[in-house]
Tab-separated table of C-alpha atoms in Angstrom:
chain	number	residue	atom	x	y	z
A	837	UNK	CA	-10.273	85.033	140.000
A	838	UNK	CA	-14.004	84.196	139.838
A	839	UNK	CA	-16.874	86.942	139.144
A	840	UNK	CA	-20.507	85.761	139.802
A	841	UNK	CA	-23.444	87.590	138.539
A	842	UNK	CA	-26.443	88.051	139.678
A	843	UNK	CA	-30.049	89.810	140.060
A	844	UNK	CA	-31.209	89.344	136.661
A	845	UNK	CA	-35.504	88.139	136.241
A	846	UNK	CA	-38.231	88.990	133.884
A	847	UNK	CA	-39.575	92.716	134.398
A	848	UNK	CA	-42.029	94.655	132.906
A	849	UNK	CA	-41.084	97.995	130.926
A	850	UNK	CA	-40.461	100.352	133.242
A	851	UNK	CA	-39.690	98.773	135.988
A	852	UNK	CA	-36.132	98.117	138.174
A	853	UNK	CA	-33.651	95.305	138.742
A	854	UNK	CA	-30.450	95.452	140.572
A	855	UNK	CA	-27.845	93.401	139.440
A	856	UNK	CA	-24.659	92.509	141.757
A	857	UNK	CA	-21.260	91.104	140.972
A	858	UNK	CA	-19.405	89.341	143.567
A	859	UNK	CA	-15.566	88.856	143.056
A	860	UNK	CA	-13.367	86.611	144.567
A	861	UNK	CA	-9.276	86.747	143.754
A	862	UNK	CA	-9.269	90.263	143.144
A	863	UNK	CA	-10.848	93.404	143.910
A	864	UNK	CA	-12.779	95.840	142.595
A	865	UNK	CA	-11.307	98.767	144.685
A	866	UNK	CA	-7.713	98.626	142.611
A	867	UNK	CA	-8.721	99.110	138.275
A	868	UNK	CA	-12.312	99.075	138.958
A	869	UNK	CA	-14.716	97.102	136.786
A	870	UNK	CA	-17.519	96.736	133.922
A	871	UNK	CA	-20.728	95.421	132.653
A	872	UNK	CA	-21.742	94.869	129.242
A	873	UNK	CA	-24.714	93.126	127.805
A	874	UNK	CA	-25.679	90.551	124.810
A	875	UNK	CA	-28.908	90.058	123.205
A	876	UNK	CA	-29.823	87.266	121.259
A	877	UNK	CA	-27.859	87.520	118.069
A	878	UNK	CA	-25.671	90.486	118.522
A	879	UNK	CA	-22.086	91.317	120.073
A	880	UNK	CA	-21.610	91.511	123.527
A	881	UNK	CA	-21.610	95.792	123.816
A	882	UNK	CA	-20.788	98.159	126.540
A	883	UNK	CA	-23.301	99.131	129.254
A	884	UNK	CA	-21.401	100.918	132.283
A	885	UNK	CA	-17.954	101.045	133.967
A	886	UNK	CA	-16.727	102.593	136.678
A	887	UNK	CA	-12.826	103.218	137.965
A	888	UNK	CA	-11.281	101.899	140.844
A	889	UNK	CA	-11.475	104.659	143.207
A	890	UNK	CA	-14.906	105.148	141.960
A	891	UNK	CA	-14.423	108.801	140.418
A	892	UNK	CA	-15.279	108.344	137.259
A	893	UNK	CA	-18.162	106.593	135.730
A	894	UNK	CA	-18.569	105.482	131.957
A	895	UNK	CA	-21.828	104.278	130.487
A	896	UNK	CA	-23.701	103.727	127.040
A	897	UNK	CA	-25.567	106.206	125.316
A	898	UNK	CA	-28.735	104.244	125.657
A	899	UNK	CA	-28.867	103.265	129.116
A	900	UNK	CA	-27.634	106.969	130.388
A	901	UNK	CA	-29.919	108.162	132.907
A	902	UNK	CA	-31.699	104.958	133.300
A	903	UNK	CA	-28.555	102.734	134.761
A	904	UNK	CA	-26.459	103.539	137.616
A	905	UNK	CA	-23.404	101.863	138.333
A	906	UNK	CA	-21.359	101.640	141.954
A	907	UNK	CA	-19.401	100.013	143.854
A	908	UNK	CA	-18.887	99.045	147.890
A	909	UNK	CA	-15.081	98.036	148.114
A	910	UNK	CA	-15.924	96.804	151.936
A	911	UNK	CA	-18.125	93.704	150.307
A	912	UNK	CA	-15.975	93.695	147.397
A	913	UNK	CA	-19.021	93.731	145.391
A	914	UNK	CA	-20.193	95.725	142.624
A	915	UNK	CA	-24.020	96.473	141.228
A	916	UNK	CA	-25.685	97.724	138.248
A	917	UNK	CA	-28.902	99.897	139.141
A	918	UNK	CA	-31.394	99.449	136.133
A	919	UNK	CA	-34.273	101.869	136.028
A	920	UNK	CA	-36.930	102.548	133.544
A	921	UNK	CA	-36.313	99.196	131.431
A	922	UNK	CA	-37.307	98.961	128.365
A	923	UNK	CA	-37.505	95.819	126.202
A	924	UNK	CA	-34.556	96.967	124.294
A	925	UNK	CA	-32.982	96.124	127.489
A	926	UNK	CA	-33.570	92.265	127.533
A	927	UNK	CA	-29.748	90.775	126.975
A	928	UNK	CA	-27.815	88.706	129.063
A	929	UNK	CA	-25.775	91.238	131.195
A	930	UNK	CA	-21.613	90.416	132.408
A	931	UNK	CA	-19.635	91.496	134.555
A	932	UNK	CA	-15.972	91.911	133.828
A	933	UNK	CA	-12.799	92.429	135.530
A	934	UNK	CA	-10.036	94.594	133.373
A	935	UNK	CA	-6.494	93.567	132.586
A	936	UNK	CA	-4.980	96.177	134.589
A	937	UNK	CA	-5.067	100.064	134.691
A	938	UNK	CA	-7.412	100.927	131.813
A	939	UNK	CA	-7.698	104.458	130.777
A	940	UNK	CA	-11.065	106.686	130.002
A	941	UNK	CA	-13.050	105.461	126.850
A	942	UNK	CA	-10.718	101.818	126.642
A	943	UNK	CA	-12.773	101.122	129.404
A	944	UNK	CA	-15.876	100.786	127.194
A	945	UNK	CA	-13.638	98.070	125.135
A	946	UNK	CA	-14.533	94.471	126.138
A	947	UNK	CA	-10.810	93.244	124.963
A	948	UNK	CA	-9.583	95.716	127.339
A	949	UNK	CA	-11.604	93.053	130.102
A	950	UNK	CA	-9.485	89.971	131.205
A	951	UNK	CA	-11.982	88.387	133.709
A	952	UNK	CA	-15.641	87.779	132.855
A	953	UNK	CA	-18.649	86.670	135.326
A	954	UNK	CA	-21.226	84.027	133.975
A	955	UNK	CA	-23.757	86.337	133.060
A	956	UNK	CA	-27.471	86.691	134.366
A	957	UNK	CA	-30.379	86.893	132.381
A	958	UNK	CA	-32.595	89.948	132.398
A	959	UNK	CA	-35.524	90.055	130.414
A	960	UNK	CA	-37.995	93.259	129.920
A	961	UNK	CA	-41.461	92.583	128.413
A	962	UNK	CA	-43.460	94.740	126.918
């Protein structure tokens, strides 16, 4: 199973990236997936999941209303929609494939995540 990560740059407050997360091996469409972030000397945290038939939708407190996440099971790809960035924002940002059927709030758990993309960068000046 491989996860690859992408869309991250250098943005100014306020402004918009997309991120995207190709898998390969498995697929999004059966226990869904996550993304979670980590700035420079702090622990990885939770940003956004979503399920696997795309119901439900988790995310952080302090990207709610700013971040969207989705998914389109035909590419087998999923994306993280990042609007009104703040500098607060700047982390490297994951992408993470869970162990198996995870459950409401475990999916804001990173040990609850068995697969992990190689991150991409995103950084939001000021």
């Amino acid at each position: 199973v491989q996860l690859q990560a992408s869309g991250g740059g250098l943005v100014q407050a306020g402004g918009s990236l997309r991120l995207t997360c190709a898998a390969s091996g498995r697929t999004f469409s059966t226990n869904g997936m996550g993304w979670f972030r980590q700035a420079p000397g702090k622990e990885r945290e939770f940003v956004a999941a979503i399920s696997g038939g795309r119901i439900t939708t988790y995310y952080a407190d302090s990207v709610k209303g700013r971040f969207t996440i989705s998914i389109i099971n035909a590419k087998n790809a999923a994306y993280l929609q990042m609007n009104s960035l703040k500098p607060e924002d700047t982390a490297v940002y994951y992408c993470a494939l869970p162990r198996g059927s995870v459950v409401g709030q475990k999916r804001k758990a990173p040990d609850e995540y068995e697969y992990w993309g190689q991150g991409t960068l995103v950084t939001v000046s000021s």
